[in-house]
Each structure stands twice: as C-alpha cells, then as structure tokens.
PDB file of C-alpha atoms in Angstrom:
ATOM      1  CA  TRP A   1      94.773  91.731 110.365  1.00 55.00           C
ATOM      2  CA  LYS A   2      91.077  90.499 111.269  1.00 64.00           C
ATOM      3  CA  ASP A   3      92.214  86.382 111.126  1.00 69.00           C
ATOM      4  CA  GLY A   4      95.098  87.267 112.955  1.00 62.00           C
ATOM      5  CA  ASN A   5      92.840  89.350 115.744  1.00 56.00           C
ATOM      6  CA  ALA A   6      90.772  86.228 115.988  1.00 64.00           C
ATOM      7  CA  THR A   7      93.715  84.020 116.811  1.00 69.00           C
ATOM      8  CA  LEU A   8      95.124  86.397 119.297  1.00 61.00           C
ATOM      9  CA  SER A   9      92.377  87.117 120.935  1.00 67.00           C
ATOM     10  CA  ALA A  10      90.851  83.363 121.470  1.00 64.00           C
ATOM     11  CA  LEU A  11      94.581  82.810 122.814  1.00 65.00           C
ATOM     12  CA  TYR A  12      94.702  85.960 125.191  1.00 63.00           C
ATOM     13  CA  GLU A  13      91.376  84.647 126.463  1.00 66.00           C
ATOM     14  CA  GLN A  14      92.533  80.808 126.935  1.00 68.00           C
ATOM     15  CA  ILE A  15      95.977  82.892 128.778  1.00 65.00           C
ATOM     16  CA  THR A  16      94.149  84.719 130.997  1.00 67.00           C
ATOM     17  CA  MET A  17      91.559  82.229 132.294  1.00 70.00           C
ATOM     18  CA  PRO A  18      91.425  82.484 136.194  1.00 75.00           C
ATOM     19  CA  ASN A  19      92.755  78.771 135.966  1.00 69.00           C
ATOM     20  CA  ILE A  20      95.651  79.372 133.721  1.00 64.00           C
ATOM     21  CA  ARG A  21      96.529  82.801 136.079  1.00 69.00           C
ATOM     22  CA  VAL A  22      97.169  80.344 139.417  1.00 67.00           C
ATOM     23  CA  TYR A  23      98.747  77.994 137.666  1.00 61.00           C
ATOM     24  CA  ILE A  24     101.317  80.825 136.285  1.00 66.00           C
ATOM     25  CA  ARG A  25     101.482  81.817 140.415  1.00 71.00           C
ATOM     26  CA  VAL A  26     103.001  78.444 141.056  1.00 67.00           C
ATOM     27  CA  LEU A  27     105.134  78.118 138.535  1.00 66.00           C
ATOM     28  CA  GLU A  28     106.418  81.143 139.123  1.00 67.00           C
ATOM     29  CA  THR A  29     106.434  80.797 143.489  1.00 70.00           C
ATOM     30  CA  ALA A  30     108.052  77.256 142.314  1.00 69.00           C
ATOM     31  CA  GLU A  31     111.140  78.998 139.932  1.00 71.00           C
ATOM     32  CA  VAL A  32     110.637  76.735 137.274  1.00 71.00           C
ATOM     33  CA  PRO A  33     112.954  77.253 135.223  1.00 72.00           C
ATOM     34  CA  ALA A  34     110.554  77.264 132.204  1.00 72.00           C
ATOM     35  CA  ILE A  35     108.865  80.462 134.100  1.00 72.00           C
ATOM     36  CA  GLU A  36     111.552  82.785 131.959  1.00 75.00           C
ATOM     37  CA  ASN A  37     111.143  82.301 128.623  1.00 78.00           C
ATOM     38  CA  PHE A  38     107.391  81.025 128.878  1.00 71.00           C
ATOM     39  CA  LYS A  39     106.896  84.848 130.580  1.00 70.00           C
ATOM     40  CA  LYS A  40     109.317  86.213 127.578  1.00 79.00           C
ATOM     41  CA  GLN A  41     106.976  84.919 124.841  1.00 76.00           C
ATOM     42  CA  LEU A  42     104.114  85.483 126.677  1.00 69.00           C
ATOM     43  CA  SER A  43     105.248  89.123 126.573  1.00 74.00           C
ATOM     44  CA  ILE A  44     105.508  89.195 122.632  1.00 74.00           C
ATOM     45  CA  LEU A  45     101.933  87.697 122.377  1.00 73.00           C
ATOM     46  CA  MET A  46     100.204  90.152 124.392  1.00 72.00           C
ATOM     47  CA  LYS A  47     102.008  92.772 121.976  1.00 74.00           C
ATOM     48  CA  ARG A  48     101.032  91.234 118.972  1.00 74.00           C
ATOM     49  CA  TYR A  49      97.631  91.491 120.640  1.00 69.00           C
ATOM     50  CA  VAL A  50      97.681  94.784 121.078  1.00 69.00           C
ATOM     51  CA  GLU A  51      98.539  95.709 117.722  1.00 70.00           C
ATOM     52  CA  ALA A  52      96.304  93.590 116.194  1.00 71.00           C
ATOM     53  CA  LYS A  53      93.549  94.940 117.685  1.00 70.00           C
ATOM     54  CA  ASP A  54      93.805  98.230 117.131  1.00 72.00           C
ATOM     55  CA  ASN A  55      95.084  97.671 113.335  1.00 68.00           C
ATOM     56  CA  VAL A  56      92.040  96.406 113.329  1.00 70.00           C
ATOM     57  CA  LYS A  57      90.117  99.089 114.973  1.00 73.00           C
ATOM     58  CA  PHE A  58      91.866 101.787 112.669  1.00 66.00           C
ATOM     59  CA  LEU A  59      92.122  99.395 109.632  1.00 72.00           C
ATOM     60  CA  SER A  60      87.656  99.135 110.420  1.00 75.00           C
ATOM     61  CA  THR A  61      87.371 103.498 109.175  1.00 78.00           C
ATOM     62  CA  LEU A  62      88.927 102.465 105.754  1.00 81.00           C
ATOM     63  CA  GLU A  63      86.609  98.868 104.741  1.00 86.00           C
ATOM     64  CA  ARG A  64      83.984 101.434 102.865  1.00 91.00           C
ATOM     65  CA  HIS A  65      87.047 102.687 100.805  1.00 93.00           C
ATOM     66  CA  PHE A  66      88.636  99.976 100.033  1.00 92.00           C
ATOM     67  CA  LYS A  67      84.867  98.157  99.100  1.00 93.00           C
ATOM     68  CA  ASN A  68      84.881 101.162  96.313  1.00 95.00           C
ATOM     69  CA  LEU A  69      88.401 100.404  94.929  1.00 95.00           C
ATOM     70  CA  GLU A  70      87.700  97.195  94.593  1.00 94.00           C
ATOM     71  CA  SER A  71      83.782  97.224  93.504  1.00 94.00           C
ATOM     72  CA  GLY A  72      83.692 100.721  92.016  1.00 95.00           C
ATOM     73  CA  LYS A  73      83.715 101.917  88.820  1.00 96.00           C
ATOM     74  CA  LEU A  74      86.340 104.320  88.313  1.00 97.00           C
ATOM     75  CA  ARG A  75      83.960 107.562  88.950  1.00 97.00           C
ATOM     76  CA  VAL A  76      83.739 106.486  92.275  1.00 97.00           C
ATOM     77  CA  ILE A  77      87.160 105.562  93.439  1.00 97.00           C
ATOM     78  CA  PHE A  78      87.731 109.207  91.878  1.00 98.00           C
ATOM     79  CA  ASP A  79      85.473 110.380  94.170  1.00 97.00           C
ATOM     80  CA  THR A  80      86.868 107.725  96.695  1.00 97.00           C
ATOM     81  CA  ILE A  81      90.046 108.661  96.183  1.00 97.00           C
ATOM     82  CA  PRO A  82      90.357 112.580  99.012  1.00 97.00           C
ATOM     83  CA  SER A  83      88.235 110.434 101.629  1.00 95.00           C
ATOM     84  CA  MET A  84      90.567 107.171 101.961  1.00 96.00           C
ATOM     85  CA  LEU A  85      93.687 109.370 101.798  1.00 96.00           C
ATOM     86  CA  ASP A  86      91.960 111.775 103.949  1.00 93.00           C
ATOM     87  CA  SER A  87      91.123 108.922 106.233  1.00 91.00           C
ATOM     88  CA  LEU A  88      94.867 107.247 106.197  1.00 93.00           C
ATOM     89  CA  ARG A  89      96.168 110.658 107.500  1.00 92.00           C
ATOM     90  CA  MET A  90      94.570 110.229 110.479  1.00 86.00           C
ATOM     91  CA  VAL A  91      95.046 107.007 111.229  1.00 86.00           C
ATOM     92  CA  TRP A  92      99.038 107.792 110.415  1.00 90.00           C
ATOM     93  CA  ILE A  93      98.412 110.502 113.213  1.00 85.00           C
ATOM     94  CA  ILE A  94      96.369 108.233 115.952  1.00 80.00           C
ATOM     95  CA  SER A  95      97.433 104.844 115.704  1.00 77.00           C
ATOM     96  CA  ARG A  96     100.018 103.332 118.145  1.00 75.00           C
ATOM     97  CA  HIS A  97     101.764 100.589 114.961  1.00 71.00           C
ATOM     98  CA  TYR A  98      99.948 102.335 111.707  1.00 76.00           C
ATOM     99  CA  ASN A  99     102.120 105.776 112.052  1.00 80.00           C
ATOM    100  CA  ARG A 100     105.430 103.661 111.286  1.00 83.00           C
ATOM    101  CA  GLU A 101     106.456 103.678 107.208  1.00 89.00           C
ATOM    102  CA  GLU A 102     106.841  99.804 107.755  1.00 87.00           C
ATOM    103  CA  ARG A 103     103.492  99.259 107.597  1.00 86.00           C
ATOM    104  CA  MET A 104     101.811 102.468 106.024  1.00 90.00           C
ATOM    105  CA  ASN A 105     103.670 102.215 103.115  1.00 94.00           C
ATOM    106  CA  PRO A 106     103.005  98.189 102.095  1.00 93.00           C
ATOM    107  CA  LEU A 107      99.695  99.768 102.656  1.00 92.00           C
ATOM    108  CA  LEU A 108     100.168 102.760 100.083  1.00 96.00           C
ATOM    109  CA  GLN A 109     101.937 100.396  97.950  1.00 97.00           C
ATOM    110  CA  LEU A 110      98.821  98.112  97.388  1.00 95.00           C
ATOM    111  CA  ILE A 111      96.755 101.024  96.956  1.00 96.00           C
ATOM    112  CA  ALA A 112      98.391 102.019  93.999  1.00 97.00           C
ATOM    113  CA  LYS A 113      98.418  98.350  92.422  1.00 97.00           C
ATOM    114  CA  GLN A 114      94.595  98.435  92.867  1.00 97.00           C
ATOM    115  CA  ILE A 115      93.732 101.813  91.799  1.00 98.00           C
ATOM    116  CA  ALA A 116      96.314 100.599  88.598  1.00 98.00           C
ATOM    117  CA  GLY A 117      94.682  97.540  88.425  1.00 97.00           C
ATOM    118  CA  LYS A 118      91.442  99.134  88.144  1.00 97.00           C
ATOM    119  CA  VAL A 119      92.186 101.213  85.208  1.00 98.00           C
ATOM    120  CA  GLU A 120      93.720  98.571  83.187  1.00 97.00           C
ATOM    121  CA  ARG A 121      90.444  96.739  83.048  1.00 96.00           C
ATOM    122  CA  ALA A 122      88.764  99.443  82.557  1.00 97.00           C
ATOM    123  CA  ILE A 123      90.714 101.175  79.378  1.00 97.00           C
ATOM    124  CA  ASP A 124      89.633  98.002  76.590  1.00 96.00           C
ATOM    125  CA  VAL A 125      92.269  99.322  73.799  1.00 96.00           C
ATOM    126  CA  GLN A 126      90.275  97.386  71.240  1.00 94.00           C
ATOM    127  CA  LYS A 127      87.138  98.715  72.007  1.00 96.00           C
ATOM    128  CA  ILE A 128      87.927 102.339  72.631  1.00 96.00           C
ATOM    129  CA  LEU A 129      90.192 102.294  69.515  1.00 95.00           C
ATOM    130  CA  GLY A 130      87.801  99.994  67.450  1.00 91.00           C
ATOM    131  CA  GLN A 131      84.239 100.060  68.480  1.00 92.00           C
ATOM    132  CA  TYR A 132      83.130 103.024  70.648  1.00 94.00           C
ATOM    133  CA  PRO A 133      81.770 106.157  69.062  1.00 93.00           C
ATOM    134  CA  GLU A 134      84.865 108.762  69.379  1.00 93.00           C
ATOM    135  CA  LYS A 135      82.098 110.554  72.780  1.00 94.00           C
ATOM    136  CA  GLN A 136      82.110 107.215  75.046  1.00 96.00           C
ATOM    137  CA  ALA A 137      86.024 106.593  73.846  1.00 96.00           C
ATOM    138  CA  MET A 138      87.265 110.058  75.475  1.00 97.00           C
ATOM    139  CA  GLU A 139      85.102 109.870  78.474  1.00 97.00           C
ATOM    140  CA  LYS A 140      86.015 106.845  79.445  1.00 97.00           C
ATOM    141  CA  LEU A 141      89.547 107.391  79.350  1.00 98.00           C
ATOM    142  CA  SER A 142      89.407 111.074  80.806  1.00 98.00           C
ATOM    143  CA  ILE A 143      87.920 109.540  83.855  1.00 98.00           C
ATOM    144  CA  ALA A 144      91.349 107.338  83.837  1.00 98.00           C
ATOM    145  CA  ILE A 145      93.249 110.041  83.752  1.00 98.00           C
ATOM    146  CA  ASP A 146      91.436 111.481  86.177  1.00 98.00           C
ATOM    147  CA  VAL A 147      91.381 108.946  88.848  1.00 98.00           C
ATOM    148  CA  LEU A 148      95.466 108.047  87.959  1.00 98.00           C
ATOM    149  CA  GLU A 149      96.363 112.123  88.563  1.00 98.00           C
ATOM    150  CA  LYS A 150      94.168 111.912  91.481  1.00 98.00           C
ATOM    151  CA  TRP A 151      95.386 109.061  93.307  1.00 98.00           C
ATOM    152  CA  GLN A 152      98.812 111.273  92.727  1.00 97.00           C
ATOM    153  CA  SER A 153      97.687 115.016  93.512  1.00 97.00           C
ATOM    154  CA  THR A 154      95.944 114.071  96.126  1.00 97.00           C
ATOM    155  CA  TYR A 155      98.793 112.260  98.104  1.00 97.00           C
ATOM    156  CA  GLU A 156     100.506 114.934  97.514  1.00 96.00           C
ATOM    157  CA  ASN A 157      98.139 117.403  99.919  1.00 95.00           C
ATOM    158  CA  VAL A 158      97.943 114.591 101.875  1.00 95.00           C
ATOM    159  CA  LYS A 159     101.525 114.292 102.416  1.00 94.00           C
ATOM    160  CA  ARG A 160     102.588 118.043 102.510  1.00 93.00           C
ATOM    161  CA  GLN A 161      99.385 118.446 105.391  1.00 91.00           C
ATOM    162  CA  ILE A 162     101.369 115.913 107.585  1.00 91.00           C
ATOM    163  CA  GLY A 163     104.668 117.898 107.038  1.00 89.00           C
ATOM    164  CA  GLU A 164     103.004 120.503 108.597  1.00 86.00           C
ATOM    165  CA  ASP A 165     101.361 118.382 111.389  1.00 80.00           C
ATOM    166  CA  ALA A 166     104.709 117.016 112.110  1.00 77.00           C
ATOM    167  CA  GLN A 167     106.163 120.480 112.405  1.00 78.00           C
ATOM    168  CA  ASN A 168     104.339 121.210 115.375  1.00 74.00           C
ATOM    169  CA  SER A 169     104.207 117.002 117.089  1.00 70.00           C
ATOM    170  CA  GLY A 170     107.425 115.760 116.511  1.00 67.00           C
ATOM    171  CA  MET A 171     105.509 112.744 114.294  1.00 73.00           C
ATOM    172  CA  ASP A 172     107.104 111.298 111.251  1.00 82.00           C
ATOM    173  CA  GLN A 173     106.395 112.651 107.648  1.00 88.00           C
ATOM    174  CA  TRP A 174     105.424 110.534 105.150  1.00 92.00           C
ATOM    175  CA  ASN A 175     108.386 110.004 102.919  1.00 89.00           C
ATOM    176  CA  PHE A 176     107.896 106.588 101.218  1.00 92.00           C
ATOM    177  CA  GLU A 177     109.784 106.375  97.925  1.00 92.00           C
ATOM    178  CA  LYS A 178     107.542 107.217  95.030  1.00 93.00           C
ATOM    179  CA  LYS A 179     108.676 105.035  92.815  1.00 94.00           C
ATOM    180  CA  TYR A 180     106.544 102.430  94.174  1.00 95.00           C
ATOM    181  CA  LEU A 181     103.715 104.759  94.526  1.00 97.00           C
ATOM    182  CA  PHE A 182     103.719 106.073  91.589  1.00 97.00           C
ATOM    183  CA  ASP A 183     105.782 104.777  88.262  1.00 97.00           C
ATOM    184  CA  LYS A 184     103.114 102.233  87.222  1.00 97.00           C
ATOM    185  CA  THR A 185     100.072 104.949  87.442  1.00 98.00           C
ATOM    186  CA  ASN A 186     102.165 107.769  85.391  1.00 98.00           C
ATOM    187  CA  TYR A 187     103.381 105.378  82.960  1.00 98.00           C
ATOM    188  CA  MET A 188      99.630 104.563  82.836  1.00 98.00           C
ATOM    189  CA  THR A 189      98.820 108.577  82.070  1.00 98.00           C
ATOM    190  CA  GLU A 190     100.999 108.760  79.273  1.00 98.00           C
ATOM    191  CA  ALA A 191      99.088 105.899  77.388  1.00 97.00           C
ATOM    192  CA  CYS A 192      96.107 107.041  78.495  1.00 98.00           C
ATOM    193  CA  ARG A 193      97.056 110.063  77.014  1.00 98.00           C
ATOM    194  CA  THR A 194      98.003 108.689  73.993  1.00 97.00           C
ATOM    195  CA  LEU A 195      95.318 106.609  73.084  1.00 97.00           C
ATOM    196  CA  SER A 196      93.054 109.860  73.627  1.00 97.00           C
ATOM    197  CA  SER A 197      95.490 111.449  71.078  1.00 97.00           C
ATOM    198  CA  MET A 198      94.439 108.462  68.484  1.00 96.00           C
ATOM    199  CA  VAL A 199      90.562 108.703  69.152  1.00 96.00           C
ATOM    200  CA  LYS A 200      90.785 112.484  68.220  1.00 96.00           C
ATOM    201  CA  THR A 201      93.329 111.723  64.854  1.00 95.00           C
ATOM    202  CA  SER A 202      91.365 109.059  64.149  1.00 94.00           C
ATOM    203  CA  TYR A 203      87.803 110.607  64.557  1.00 93.00           C
ATOM    204  CA  GLN A 204      89.130 114.114  63.249  1.00 91.00           C
ATOM    205  CA  PHE A 205      90.347 111.925  59.614  1.00 91.00           C
ATOM    206  CA  ARG A 206      87.219 110.420  59.386  1.00 89.00           C
ATOM    207  CA  ASN A 207      85.050 113.565  59.739  1.00 88.00           C
ATOM    208  CA  PHE A 208      87.353 115.387  56.706  1.00 87.00           C
ATOM    209  CA  LEU A 209      87.026 111.697  54.763  1.00 86.00           C
ATOM    210  CA  GLY A 210      83.505 112.609  54.805  1.00 83.00           C
ATOM    211  CA  LYS A 211      79.953 113.370  52.681  1.00 79.00           C
ATOM    212  CA  GLU A 212      81.582 117.319  52.587  1.00 76.00           C
ATOM    213  CA  LEU A 213      84.451 115.947  50.739  1.00 75.00           C
ATOM    214  CA  GLN A 214      83.133 113.822  48.397  1.00 75.00           C
ATOM    215  CA  ASN A 215      80.593 116.687  47.351  1.00 73.00           C
ATOM    216  CA  VAL A 216      83.574 119.224  46.796  1.00 69.00           C
ATOM    217  CA  THR A 217      85.788 116.856  44.891  1.00 71.00           C
ATOM    218  CA  GLY A 218      83.459 114.609  43.334  1.00 72.00           C
ATOM    219  CA  ASP A 219      86.597 112.273  44.002  1.00 76.00           C
ATOM    220  CA  SER A 220      84.962 109.009  46.103  1.00 84.00           C
ATOM    221  CA  ALA A 221      87.823 105.774  45.027  1.00 87.00           C
ATOM    222  CA  ALA A 222      90.419 107.746  46.143  1.00 86.00           C
ATOM    223  CA  ILE A 223      89.045 109.352  49.322  1.00 88.00           C
ATOM    224  CA  GLU A 224      87.928 105.684  50.089  1.00 89.00           C
ATOM    225  CA  LYS A 225      91.191 104.593  49.929  1.00 92.00           C
ATOM    226  CA  VAL A 226      92.658 107.492  52.252  1.00 91.00           C
ATOM    227  CA  ARG A 227      89.269 105.775  54.134  1.00 90.00           C
ATOM    228  CA  LYS A 228      91.295 102.553  54.481  1.00 93.00           C
ATOM    229  CA  GLU A 229      94.053 103.706  55.534  1.00 94.00           C
ATOM    230  CA  VAL A 230      93.157 105.175  58.467  1.00 93.00           C
ATOM    231  CA  ASN A 231      91.837 102.156  59.791  1.00 91.00           C
ATOM    232  CA  ASN A 232      94.744 100.694  58.810  1.00 93.00           C
ATOM    233  CA  SER A 233      96.316 103.037  60.712  1.00 94.00           C
ATOM    234  CA  LEU A 234      95.218 101.500  63.980  1.00 94.00           C
ATOM    235  CA  ALA A 235      94.843  97.887  62.687  1.00 94.00           C
ATOM    236  CA  PRO A 236      98.562  97.046  64.610  1.00 94.00           C
ATOM    237  CA  ILE A 237      97.591  98.174  67.714  1.00 95.00           C
ATOM    238  CA  LEU A 238      94.137  96.784  67.489  1.00 94.00           C
ATOM    239  CA  LYS A 239      96.346  93.394  67.310  1.00 93.00           C
ATOM    240  CA  ILE A 240      98.689  93.098  69.750  1.00 93.00           C
ATOM    241  CA  LYS A 241      98.463  90.741  72.328  1.00 93.00           C
ATOM    242  CA  TRP A 242      99.767  92.305  75.148  1.00 95.00           C
ATOM    243  CA  SER A 243      98.839  95.266  77.879  1.00 96.00           C
ATOM    244  CA  ILE A 244      99.942  99.220  76.921  1.00 97.00           C
ATOM    245  CA  PHE A 245      99.993  99.792  80.221  1.00 97.00           C
ATOM    246  CA  ASP A 246     102.648  97.173  81.288  1.00 96.00           C
ATOM    247  CA  GLU A 247     106.419  98.582  81.520  1.00 95.00           C
ATOM    248  CA  ASP A 248     107.405  95.504  80.224  1.00 95.00           C
ATOM    249  CA  TYR A 249     106.570  96.181  76.627  1.00 96.00           C
ATOM    250  CA  ASP A 250     107.339  99.788  76.816  1.00 96.00           C
ATOM    251  CA  LYS A 251     109.445  99.526  73.941  1.00 96.00           C
ATOM    252  CA  MET A 252     107.826  97.433  71.517  1.00 96.00           C
ATOM    253  CA  TRP A 253     104.916 100.368  72.932  1.00 97.00           C
ATOM    254  CA  GLU A 254     107.478 103.078  71.380  1.00 96.00           C
ATOM    255  CA  GLN A 255     107.952 101.325  68.520  1.00 95.00           C
ATOM    256  CA  MET A 256     104.424 101.232  67.905  1.00 95.00           C
ATOM    257  CA  GLN A 257     103.594 104.723  68.295  1.00 96.00           C
ATOM    258  CA  GLY A 258     106.141 105.617  66.054  1.00 96.00           C
ATOM    259  CA  ARG A 259     104.618 103.148  63.581  1.00 95.00           C
ATOM    260  CA  TYR A 260     101.316 105.124  63.402  1.00 96.00           C
ATOM    261  CA  LYS A 261     103.001 109.079  63.515  1.00 96.00           C
ATOM    262  CA  ASN A 262     104.280 107.809  60.515  1.00 96.00           C
ATOM    263  CA  SER A 263     101.034 106.387  59.237  1.00 95.00           C
ATOM    264  CA  VAL A 264      99.276 110.148  60.453  1.00 96.00           C
ATOM    265  CA  THR A 265     102.211 111.977  58.717  1.00 95.00           C
ATOM    266  CA  ALA A 266     101.620 109.810  55.343  1.00 95.00           C
ATOM    267  CA  ILE A 267      97.801 110.402  55.619  1.00 94.00           C
ATOM    268  CA  GLU A 268      98.077 113.945  56.527  1.00 92.00           C
ATOM    269  CA  GLU A 269     100.006 114.624  53.196  1.00 91.00           C
ATOM    270  CA  ARG A 270      97.525 112.390  51.196  1.00 88.00           C
ATOM    271  CA  CYS A 271      94.495 114.928  52.773  1.00 86.00           C
ATOM    272  CA  ASN A 272      96.626 117.714  51.395  1.00 85.00           C
ATOM    273  CA  ALA A 273      96.844 116.772  47.927  1.00 84.00           C
ATOM    274  CA  LEU A 274      93.710 115.604  47.680  1.00 78.00           C
ATOM    275  CA  ILE A 275      92.373 118.938  47.815  1.00 75.00           C
ATOM    276  CA  ASP A 276      95.848 120.123  46.349  1.00 76.00           C
ATOM    277  CA  GLU A 277      94.658 118.121  42.740  1.00 68.00           C
ATOM    278  CA  SER A 278      91.087 118.935  43.308  1.00 64.00           C
ATOM    279  CA  PHE A 279      91.753 123.029  43.107  1.00 63.00           C
ATOM    280  CA  LYS A 280      94.584 121.700  39.869  1.00 59.00           C
ATOM    281  CA  LYS A 281      91.857 120.035  37.774  1.00 52.00           C
ATOM    282  CA  GLU A 282      88.964 122.636  39.035  1.00 50.00           C
ATOM    283  CA  LYS A 283      86.824 119.991  40.817  1.00 48.00           C
ATOM    284  CA  LEU A 284      85.396 121.451  43.130  1.00 47.00           C
ATOM    285  CA  GLU A 285      82.072 122.900  42.167  1.00 49.00           C
ATOM    286  CA  SER A 286      81.068 125.490  45.751  1.00 50.00           C
ATOM    287  CA  ALA A 287      83.733 127.843  46.524  1.00 47.00           C
ATOM    288  CA  GLU A 288      81.014 127.856  49.895  1.00 50.00           C
ATOM    289  CA  GLU A 289      82.031 124.390  50.305  1.00 51.00           C
ATOM    290  CA  SER A 290      85.891 124.466  50.256  1.00 51.00           C
ATOM    291  CA  PHE A 291      86.227 127.151  52.274  1.00 50.00           C
ATOM    292  CA  GLU A 292      84.398 125.034  55.006  1.00 56.00           C
ATOM    293  CA  LEU A 293      86.427 121.891  53.768  1.00 52.00           C
ATOM    294  CA  LEU A 294      89.903 123.951  54.294  1.00 51.00           C
ATOM    295  CA  GLU A 295      88.575 125.071  58.310  1.00 54.00           C
ATOM    296  CA  LYS A 296      88.231 121.128  59.071  1.00 53.00           C
TER     297      LYS A 296
END
C-alpha cells in the first residue's frame, strides 16, 4: 500500500497541477470525444488514490505489531497478539476501506501464516528431543503452545466484541472462514503437545532408570539395556527430514507417534519386569529405597 500510495500520489499531484486543469477544461469546452473516457479513468484513479492514502494511514498504526511478528521472539509475539487484534478491530470500525472481508480476511490469513512460521522456526525437533535439558525443552514448547492458542482465543474475543458493536452500528461482523486462520495453528498446537509428552515421558524413564534403581536392584546391565531402548524410541523422530508441522505429512507423523507409543509400552513392561525380577530374586537391599523407587 505504501508503494501504491507513493505512485498514485505522484500521479495525483501531476493531474491536479494548474496547467493540467486548464487543459482538461479546454478539452471539456471543445467537447473532444476522448474526454469522457479520460474523466472515467480519472475518477477510478482518484478512488484508488483515496483508498491507498486511507489504508496507509490506518495500517501504519499496525506497523509496530507487524514488526514484532517478524522479528520478535515467541514471548514478544504472545504479548503482541492482543493489542494487534484490538488495533485491527479499530481499523475495521473506523476505516472506510479495510472494513470489508476482501481486505481484512487476507490480512488475517497473512498474520496466521506468520505466527505459524515463527513457531515452526522456534521449535527444532532434533534439539527439543535430543539436546535440550527437559526444563528448557518444556519451556520452549509451552510458550509455543501459548502463542498458538492465544492467536485463536484473542481472535474469538475480538470477533465477539465486533459482533456486539455491530448490533448497535449495523457494521459488518467478522465471519471469516476459520479453517484458513486456525487449521494450521491448531495442527501445530497438537504437534507441540505431542512433543511435550515425549519430552516428559523420556525424562521420567531416564529419572527412573537412574542410580537409585541401580543401587536397589544391582542389575546395571539390564538397566543400561532399557536406557538404550529409551534413546532408541526417539531415534526415528530425530532422523526425519520433513516438518512435523506440515499437514502434508500427517499420515507419516501419525505412524511415527504410533511406533513411539508401542516403544513406550514395551519400555514400561521392561521397567516393571526389572522391579518384579528384583523382588523375586530378593535383590532389594533396602525396603526404604524400594518404596521410594516404586513411588516414582
């Protein structure tokens, strides 16, 4: 809109110059046939100039929000979403040109796409599952989920406010197709929840298979074997070359999750067998340690 406004402003200044106005009046007086088509085109030009000027004025109020979406971290984006959507609501109410679906809907879709892109770039699956400590991984996933959910919940609140305003003013409501705004971000939310569950499960297994279990059972070889199974359960996911946030790979992602769940079930059985076998062989050296282990 800025580029369009700059171009149209230059044309407007040229056409409204005194000497050009004189020429137009002369042509009108002479009733030159081409003047009517010229006036129609001039009218279209003026409407587009007014629209571009108006849109630049209102969209400029959103510029800082858009910069936050482009360059801010997820926490900044989380804080930006409410004020950004409230500003969009004001634009919808006041603007003479951005209060139509064909203008606002594409803008909201671009915002949804930008939010999804920022989350996808922030969540590196290999680092989340294979490098970060549990706390760091969970924090990254938590803020990603918060941002994705904040986007839809804030939109719904603003839509409701616009609906209430519309009852008194007669202006249009926000009745945009939600699949274009939220299908992608909702899909990503579920993927982040799945990653969060994987991080938590792996941490719980590694915590259980620690020194306390080894001290209690004395079977370090069996424990190490199960530890390798825990690591191997995530290996296929760490090797994927496609994005788990891409819905085109949803079937492959479902298969990955299914295999992981089967691995978790098998590991749980191994852990239970370790404890049972230790009891049977009377390997437990301390009743207090044993109960503490079972509480895990």
